[in-house]
PDB file of N, CA and C in Angstrom:
ATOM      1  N   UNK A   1     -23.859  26.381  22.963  1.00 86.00           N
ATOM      2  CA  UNK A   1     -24.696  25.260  22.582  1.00 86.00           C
ATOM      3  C   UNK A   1     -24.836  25.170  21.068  1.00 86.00           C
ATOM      4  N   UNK A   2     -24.842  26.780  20.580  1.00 89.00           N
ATOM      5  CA  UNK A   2     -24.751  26.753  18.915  1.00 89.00           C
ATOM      6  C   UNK A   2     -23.918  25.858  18.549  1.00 89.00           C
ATOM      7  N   UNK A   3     -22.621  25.478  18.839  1.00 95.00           N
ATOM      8  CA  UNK A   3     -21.330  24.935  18.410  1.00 95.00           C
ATOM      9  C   UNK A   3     -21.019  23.281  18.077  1.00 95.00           C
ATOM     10  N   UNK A   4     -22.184  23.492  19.345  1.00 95.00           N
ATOM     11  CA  UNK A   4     -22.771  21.587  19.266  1.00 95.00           C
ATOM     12  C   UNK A   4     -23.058  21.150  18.487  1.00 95.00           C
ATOM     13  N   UNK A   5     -24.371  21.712  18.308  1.00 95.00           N
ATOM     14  CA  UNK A   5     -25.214  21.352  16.942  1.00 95.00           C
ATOM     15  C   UNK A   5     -24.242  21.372  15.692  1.00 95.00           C
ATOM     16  N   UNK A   6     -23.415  22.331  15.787  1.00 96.00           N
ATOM     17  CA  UNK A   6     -22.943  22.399  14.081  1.00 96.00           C
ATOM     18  C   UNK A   6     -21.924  21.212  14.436  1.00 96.00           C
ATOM     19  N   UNK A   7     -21.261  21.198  14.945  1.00 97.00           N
ATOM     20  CA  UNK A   7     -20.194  19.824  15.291  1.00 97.00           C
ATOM     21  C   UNK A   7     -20.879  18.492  14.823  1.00 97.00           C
ATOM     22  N   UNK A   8     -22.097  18.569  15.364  1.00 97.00           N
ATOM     23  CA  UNK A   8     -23.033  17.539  15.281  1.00 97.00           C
ATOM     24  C   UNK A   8     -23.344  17.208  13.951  1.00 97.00           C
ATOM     25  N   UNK A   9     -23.518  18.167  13.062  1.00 97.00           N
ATOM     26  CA  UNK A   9     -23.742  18.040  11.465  1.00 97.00           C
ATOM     27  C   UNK A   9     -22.942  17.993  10.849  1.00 97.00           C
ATOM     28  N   UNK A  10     -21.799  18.045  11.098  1.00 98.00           N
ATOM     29  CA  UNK A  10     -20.231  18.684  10.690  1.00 98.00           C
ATOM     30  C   UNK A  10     -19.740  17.029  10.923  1.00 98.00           C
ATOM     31  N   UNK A  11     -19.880  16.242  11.961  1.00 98.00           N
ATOM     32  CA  UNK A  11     -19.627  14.706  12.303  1.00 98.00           C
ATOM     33  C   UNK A  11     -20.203  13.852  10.622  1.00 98.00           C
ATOM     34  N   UNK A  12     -22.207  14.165  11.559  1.00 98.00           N
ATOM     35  CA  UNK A  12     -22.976  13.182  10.072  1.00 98.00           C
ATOM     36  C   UNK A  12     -22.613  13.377   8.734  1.00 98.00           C
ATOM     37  N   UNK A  13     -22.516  14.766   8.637  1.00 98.00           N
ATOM     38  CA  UNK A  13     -22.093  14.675   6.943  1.00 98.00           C
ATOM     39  C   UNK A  13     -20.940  13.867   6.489  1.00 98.00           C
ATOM     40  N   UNK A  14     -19.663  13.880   7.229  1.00 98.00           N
ATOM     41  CA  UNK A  14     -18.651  13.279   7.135  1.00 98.00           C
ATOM     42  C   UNK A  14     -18.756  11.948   6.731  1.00 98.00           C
ATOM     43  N   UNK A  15     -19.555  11.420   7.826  1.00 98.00           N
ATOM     44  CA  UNK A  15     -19.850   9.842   7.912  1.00 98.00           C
ATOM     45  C   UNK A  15     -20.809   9.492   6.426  1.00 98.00           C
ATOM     46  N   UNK A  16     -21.575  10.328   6.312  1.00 98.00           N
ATOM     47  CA  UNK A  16     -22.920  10.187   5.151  1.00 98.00           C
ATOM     48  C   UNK A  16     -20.990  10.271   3.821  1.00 98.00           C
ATOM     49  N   UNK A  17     -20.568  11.074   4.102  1.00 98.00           N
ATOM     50  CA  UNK A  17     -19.918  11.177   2.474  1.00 98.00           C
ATOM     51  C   UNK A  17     -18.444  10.263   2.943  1.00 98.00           C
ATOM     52  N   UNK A  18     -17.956   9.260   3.899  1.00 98.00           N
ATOM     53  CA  UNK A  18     -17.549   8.433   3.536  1.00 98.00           C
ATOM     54  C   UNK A  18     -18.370   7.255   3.699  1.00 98.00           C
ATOM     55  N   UNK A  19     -19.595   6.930   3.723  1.00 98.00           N
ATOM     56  CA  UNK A  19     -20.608   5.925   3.625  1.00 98.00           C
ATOM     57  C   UNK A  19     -20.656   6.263   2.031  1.00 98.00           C
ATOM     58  N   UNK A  20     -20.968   6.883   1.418  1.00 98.00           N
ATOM     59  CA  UNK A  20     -21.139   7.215   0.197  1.00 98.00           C
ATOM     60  C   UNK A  20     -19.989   6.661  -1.120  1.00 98.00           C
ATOM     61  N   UNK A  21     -18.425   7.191  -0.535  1.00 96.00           N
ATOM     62  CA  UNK A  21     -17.567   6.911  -1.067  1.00 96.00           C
ATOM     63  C   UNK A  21     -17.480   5.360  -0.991  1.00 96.00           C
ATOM     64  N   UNK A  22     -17.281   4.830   0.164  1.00 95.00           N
ATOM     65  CA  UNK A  22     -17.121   3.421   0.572  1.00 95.00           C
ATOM     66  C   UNK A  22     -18.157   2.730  -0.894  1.00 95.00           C
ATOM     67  N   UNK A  23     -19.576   2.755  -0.562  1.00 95.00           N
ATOM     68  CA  UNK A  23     -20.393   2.136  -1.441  1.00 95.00           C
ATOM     69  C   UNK A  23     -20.000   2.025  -3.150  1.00 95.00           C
ATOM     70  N   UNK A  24     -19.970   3.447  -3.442  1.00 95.00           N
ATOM     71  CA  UNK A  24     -18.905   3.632  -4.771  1.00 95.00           C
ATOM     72  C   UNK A  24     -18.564   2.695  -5.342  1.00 95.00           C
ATOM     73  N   UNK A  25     -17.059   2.594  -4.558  1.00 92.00           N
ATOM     74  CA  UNK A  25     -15.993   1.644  -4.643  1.00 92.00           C
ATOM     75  C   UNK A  25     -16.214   0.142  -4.347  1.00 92.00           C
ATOM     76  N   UNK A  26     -17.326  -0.047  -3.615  1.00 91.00           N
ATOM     77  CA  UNK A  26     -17.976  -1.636  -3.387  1.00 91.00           C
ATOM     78  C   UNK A  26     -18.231  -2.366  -4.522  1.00 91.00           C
ATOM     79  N   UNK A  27     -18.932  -0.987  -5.372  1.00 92.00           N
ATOM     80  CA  UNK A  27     -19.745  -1.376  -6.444  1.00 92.00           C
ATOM     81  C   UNK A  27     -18.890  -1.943  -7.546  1.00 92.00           C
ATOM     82  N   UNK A  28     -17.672  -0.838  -7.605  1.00 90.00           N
ATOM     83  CA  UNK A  28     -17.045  -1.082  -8.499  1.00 90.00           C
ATOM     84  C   UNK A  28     -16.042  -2.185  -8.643  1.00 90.00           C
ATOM     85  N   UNK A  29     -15.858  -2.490  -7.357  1.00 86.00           N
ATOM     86  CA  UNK A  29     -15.079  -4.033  -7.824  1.00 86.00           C
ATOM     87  C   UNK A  29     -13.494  -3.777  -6.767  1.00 86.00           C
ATOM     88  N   UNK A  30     -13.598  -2.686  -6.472  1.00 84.00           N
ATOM     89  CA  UNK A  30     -12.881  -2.429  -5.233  1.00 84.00           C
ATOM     90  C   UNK A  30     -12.009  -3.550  -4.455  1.00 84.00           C
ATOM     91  N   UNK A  31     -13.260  -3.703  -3.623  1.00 79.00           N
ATOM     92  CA  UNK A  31     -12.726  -4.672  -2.488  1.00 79.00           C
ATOM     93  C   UNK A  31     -13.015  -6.132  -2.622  1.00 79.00           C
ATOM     94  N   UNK A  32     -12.943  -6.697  -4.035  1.00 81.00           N
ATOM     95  CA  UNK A  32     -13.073  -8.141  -4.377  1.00 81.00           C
ATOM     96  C   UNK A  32     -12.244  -8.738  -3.696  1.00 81.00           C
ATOM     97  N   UNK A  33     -10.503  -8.541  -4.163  1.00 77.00           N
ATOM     98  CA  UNK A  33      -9.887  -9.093  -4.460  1.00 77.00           C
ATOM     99  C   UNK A  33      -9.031  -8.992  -2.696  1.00 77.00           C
ATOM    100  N   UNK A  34      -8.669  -9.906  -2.224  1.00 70.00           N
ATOM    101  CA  UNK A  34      -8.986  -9.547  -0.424  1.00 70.00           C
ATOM    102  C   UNK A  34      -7.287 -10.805  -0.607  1.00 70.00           C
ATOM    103  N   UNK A  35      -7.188 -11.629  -1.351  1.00 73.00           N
ATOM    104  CA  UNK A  35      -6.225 -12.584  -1.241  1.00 73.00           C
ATOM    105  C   UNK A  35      -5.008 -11.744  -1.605  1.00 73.00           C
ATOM    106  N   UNK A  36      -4.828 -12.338  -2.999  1.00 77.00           N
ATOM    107  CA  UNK A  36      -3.599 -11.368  -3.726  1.00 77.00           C
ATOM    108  C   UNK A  36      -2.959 -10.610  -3.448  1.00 77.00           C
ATOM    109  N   UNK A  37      -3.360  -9.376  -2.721  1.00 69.00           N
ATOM    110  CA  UNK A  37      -2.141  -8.125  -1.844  1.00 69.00           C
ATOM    111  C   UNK A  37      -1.526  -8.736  -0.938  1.00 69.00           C
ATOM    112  N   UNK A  38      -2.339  -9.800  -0.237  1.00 73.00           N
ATOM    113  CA  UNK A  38      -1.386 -10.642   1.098  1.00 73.00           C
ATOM    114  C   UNK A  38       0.007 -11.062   0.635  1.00 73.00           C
ATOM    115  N   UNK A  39      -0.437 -12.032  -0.456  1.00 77.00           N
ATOM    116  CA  UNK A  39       0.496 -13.082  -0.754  1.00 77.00           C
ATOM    117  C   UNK A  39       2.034 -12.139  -1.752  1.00 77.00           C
ATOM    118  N   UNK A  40       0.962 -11.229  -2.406  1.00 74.00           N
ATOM    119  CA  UNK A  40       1.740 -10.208  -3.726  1.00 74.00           C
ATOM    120  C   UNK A  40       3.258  -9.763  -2.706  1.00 74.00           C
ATOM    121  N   UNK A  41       3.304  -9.178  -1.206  1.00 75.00           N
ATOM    122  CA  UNK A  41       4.595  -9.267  -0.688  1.00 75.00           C
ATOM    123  C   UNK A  41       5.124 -10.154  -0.563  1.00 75.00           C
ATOM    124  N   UNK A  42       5.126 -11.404  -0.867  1.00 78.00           N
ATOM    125  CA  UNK A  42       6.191 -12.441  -0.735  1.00 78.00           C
ATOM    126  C   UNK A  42       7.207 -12.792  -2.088  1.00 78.00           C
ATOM    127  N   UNK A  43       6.317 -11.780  -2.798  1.00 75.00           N
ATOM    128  CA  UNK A  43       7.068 -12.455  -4.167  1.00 75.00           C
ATOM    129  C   UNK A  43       7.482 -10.700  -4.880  1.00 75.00           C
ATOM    130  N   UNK A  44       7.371  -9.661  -4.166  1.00 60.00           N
ATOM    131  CA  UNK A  44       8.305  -8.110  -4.659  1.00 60.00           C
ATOM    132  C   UNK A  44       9.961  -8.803  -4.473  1.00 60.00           C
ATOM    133  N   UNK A  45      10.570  -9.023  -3.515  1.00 65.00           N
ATOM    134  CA  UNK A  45      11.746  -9.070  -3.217  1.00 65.00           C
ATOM    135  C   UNK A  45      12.606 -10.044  -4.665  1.00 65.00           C
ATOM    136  N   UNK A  46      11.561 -11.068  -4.608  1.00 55.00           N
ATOM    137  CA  UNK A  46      12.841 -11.571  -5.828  1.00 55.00           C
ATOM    138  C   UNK A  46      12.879 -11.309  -7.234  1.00 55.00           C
ATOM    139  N   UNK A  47      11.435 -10.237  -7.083  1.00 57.00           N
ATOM    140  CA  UNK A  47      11.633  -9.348  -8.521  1.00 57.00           C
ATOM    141  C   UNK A  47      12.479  -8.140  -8.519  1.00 57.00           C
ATOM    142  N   UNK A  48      12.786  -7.658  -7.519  1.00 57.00           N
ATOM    143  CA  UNK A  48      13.343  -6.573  -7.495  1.00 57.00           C
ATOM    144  C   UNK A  48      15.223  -7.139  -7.162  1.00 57.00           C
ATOM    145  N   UNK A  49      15.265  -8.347  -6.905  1.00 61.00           N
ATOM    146  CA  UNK A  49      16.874  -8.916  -7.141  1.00 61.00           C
ATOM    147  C   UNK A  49      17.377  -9.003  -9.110  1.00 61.00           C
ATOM    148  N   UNK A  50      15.827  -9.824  -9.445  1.00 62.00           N
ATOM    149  CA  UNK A  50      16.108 -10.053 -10.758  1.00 62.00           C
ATOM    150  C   UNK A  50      16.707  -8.643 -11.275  1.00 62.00           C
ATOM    151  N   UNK A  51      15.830  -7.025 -11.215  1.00 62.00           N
ATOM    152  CA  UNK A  51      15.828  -5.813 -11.883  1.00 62.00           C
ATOM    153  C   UNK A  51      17.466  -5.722 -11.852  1.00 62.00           C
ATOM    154  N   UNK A  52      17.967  -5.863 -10.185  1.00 62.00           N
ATOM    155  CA  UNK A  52      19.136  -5.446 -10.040  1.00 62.00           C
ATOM    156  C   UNK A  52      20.072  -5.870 -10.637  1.00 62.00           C
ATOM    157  N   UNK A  53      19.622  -7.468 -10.521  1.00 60.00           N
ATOM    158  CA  UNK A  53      20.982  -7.653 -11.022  1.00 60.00           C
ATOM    159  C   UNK A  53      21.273  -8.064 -12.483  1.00 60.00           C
ATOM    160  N   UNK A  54      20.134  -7.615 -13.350  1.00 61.00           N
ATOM    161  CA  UNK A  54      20.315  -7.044 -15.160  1.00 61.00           C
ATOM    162  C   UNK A  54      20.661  -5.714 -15.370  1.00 61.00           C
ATOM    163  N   UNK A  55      21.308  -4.947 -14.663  1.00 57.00           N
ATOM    164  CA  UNK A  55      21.656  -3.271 -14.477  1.00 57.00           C
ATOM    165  C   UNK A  55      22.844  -3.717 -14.918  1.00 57.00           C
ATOM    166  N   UNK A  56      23.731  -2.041 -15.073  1.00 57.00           N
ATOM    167  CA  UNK A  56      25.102  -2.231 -15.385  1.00 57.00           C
ATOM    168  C   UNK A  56      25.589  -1.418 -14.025  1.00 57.00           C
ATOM    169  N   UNK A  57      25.525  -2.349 -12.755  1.00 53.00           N
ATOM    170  CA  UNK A  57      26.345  -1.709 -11.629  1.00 53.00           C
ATOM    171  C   UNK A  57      27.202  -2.621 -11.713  1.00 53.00           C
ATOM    172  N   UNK A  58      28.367  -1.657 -10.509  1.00 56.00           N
ATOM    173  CA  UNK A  58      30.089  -2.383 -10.789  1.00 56.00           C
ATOM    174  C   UNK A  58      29.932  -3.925  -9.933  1.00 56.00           C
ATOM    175  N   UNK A  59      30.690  -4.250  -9.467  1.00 56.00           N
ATOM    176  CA  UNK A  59      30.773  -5.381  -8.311  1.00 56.00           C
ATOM    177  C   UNK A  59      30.805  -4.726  -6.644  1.00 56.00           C
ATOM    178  N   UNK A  60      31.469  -3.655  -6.483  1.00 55.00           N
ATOM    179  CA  UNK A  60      31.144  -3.600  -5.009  1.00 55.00           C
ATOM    180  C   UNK A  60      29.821  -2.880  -5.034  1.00 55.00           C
ATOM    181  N   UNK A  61      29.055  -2.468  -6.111  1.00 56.00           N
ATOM    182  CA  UNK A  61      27.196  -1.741  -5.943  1.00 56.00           C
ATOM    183  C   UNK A  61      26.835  -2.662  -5.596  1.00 56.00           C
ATOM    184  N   UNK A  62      27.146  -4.096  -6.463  1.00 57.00           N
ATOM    185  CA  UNK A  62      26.256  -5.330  -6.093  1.00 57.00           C
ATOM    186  C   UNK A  62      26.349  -6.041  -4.115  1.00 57.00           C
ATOM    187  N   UNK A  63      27.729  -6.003  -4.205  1.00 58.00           N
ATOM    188  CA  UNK A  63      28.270  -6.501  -3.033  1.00 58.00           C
ATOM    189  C   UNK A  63      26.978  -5.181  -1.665  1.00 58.00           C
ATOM    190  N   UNK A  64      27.321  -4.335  -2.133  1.00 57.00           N
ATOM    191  CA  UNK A  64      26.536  -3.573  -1.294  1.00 57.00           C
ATOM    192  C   UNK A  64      25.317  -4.196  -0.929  1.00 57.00           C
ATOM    193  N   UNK A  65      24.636  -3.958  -2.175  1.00 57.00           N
ATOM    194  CA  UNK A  65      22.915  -4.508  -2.135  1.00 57.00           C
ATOM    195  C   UNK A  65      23.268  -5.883  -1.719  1.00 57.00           C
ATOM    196  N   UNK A  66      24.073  -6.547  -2.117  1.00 57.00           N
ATOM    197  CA  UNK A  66      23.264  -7.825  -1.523  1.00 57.00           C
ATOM    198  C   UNK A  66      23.733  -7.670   0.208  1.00 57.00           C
ATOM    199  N   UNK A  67      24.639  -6.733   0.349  1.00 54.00           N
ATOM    200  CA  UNK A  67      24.531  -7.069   2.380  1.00 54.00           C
ATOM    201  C   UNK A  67      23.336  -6.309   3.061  1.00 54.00           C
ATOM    202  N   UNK A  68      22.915  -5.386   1.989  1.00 52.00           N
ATOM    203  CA  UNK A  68      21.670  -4.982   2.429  1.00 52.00           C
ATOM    204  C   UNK A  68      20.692  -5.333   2.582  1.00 52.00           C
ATOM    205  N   UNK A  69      20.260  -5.903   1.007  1.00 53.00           N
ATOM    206  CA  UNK A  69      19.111  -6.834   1.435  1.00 53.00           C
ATOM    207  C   UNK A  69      19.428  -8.383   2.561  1.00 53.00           C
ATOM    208  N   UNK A  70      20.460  -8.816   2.680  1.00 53.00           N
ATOM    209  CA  UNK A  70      20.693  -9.483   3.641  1.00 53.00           C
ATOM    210  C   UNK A  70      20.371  -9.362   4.911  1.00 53.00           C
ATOM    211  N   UNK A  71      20.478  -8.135   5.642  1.00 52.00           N
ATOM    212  CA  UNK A  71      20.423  -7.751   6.406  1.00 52.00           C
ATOM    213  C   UNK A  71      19.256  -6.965   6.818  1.00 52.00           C
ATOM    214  N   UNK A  72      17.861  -7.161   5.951  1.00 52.00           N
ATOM    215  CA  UNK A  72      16.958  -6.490   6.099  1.00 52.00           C
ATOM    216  C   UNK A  72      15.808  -7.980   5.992  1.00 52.00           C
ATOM    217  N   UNK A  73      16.078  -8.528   5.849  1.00 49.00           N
ATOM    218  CA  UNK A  73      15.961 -10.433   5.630  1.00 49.00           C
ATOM    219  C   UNK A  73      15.649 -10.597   7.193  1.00 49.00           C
TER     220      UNK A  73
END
């Protein structure tokens, strides 16, 4: 029955110190921004074409990547 109890305090504290953390981060400005990460994946892919293709890879590196990203499309 000892084991309970401590389980039992061993649970609340948990909850008390991520209730704690959570608030923190509320405060600080955290969880404003709720739009932007949605939309921010639609627009990685054609920045990361631009990176590639200002590199100095040969023609079949390129040929590669682009059937890759093709194919992951």
């Amino acid at each position: 029955m000892d084991i309970l109890y401590l389980m039992i305090l061993c649970s609340v504290s948990l909850a008390v110190v991520f209730l704690v953390v959570f608030i923190v981060f509320a405060r600080k400005g955290q969880f404003e921004d709720d739009e932007s990460p949605a939309v921010r994946i639609l627009f990685d892919s054609d920045e990361t074409k631009e990176k590639k293709d200002t590199g100095n890879n040969s023609d079949k590196e390129k040929e590669d990547n682009n059937k890759f990203e093709e194919k992951s499309e």
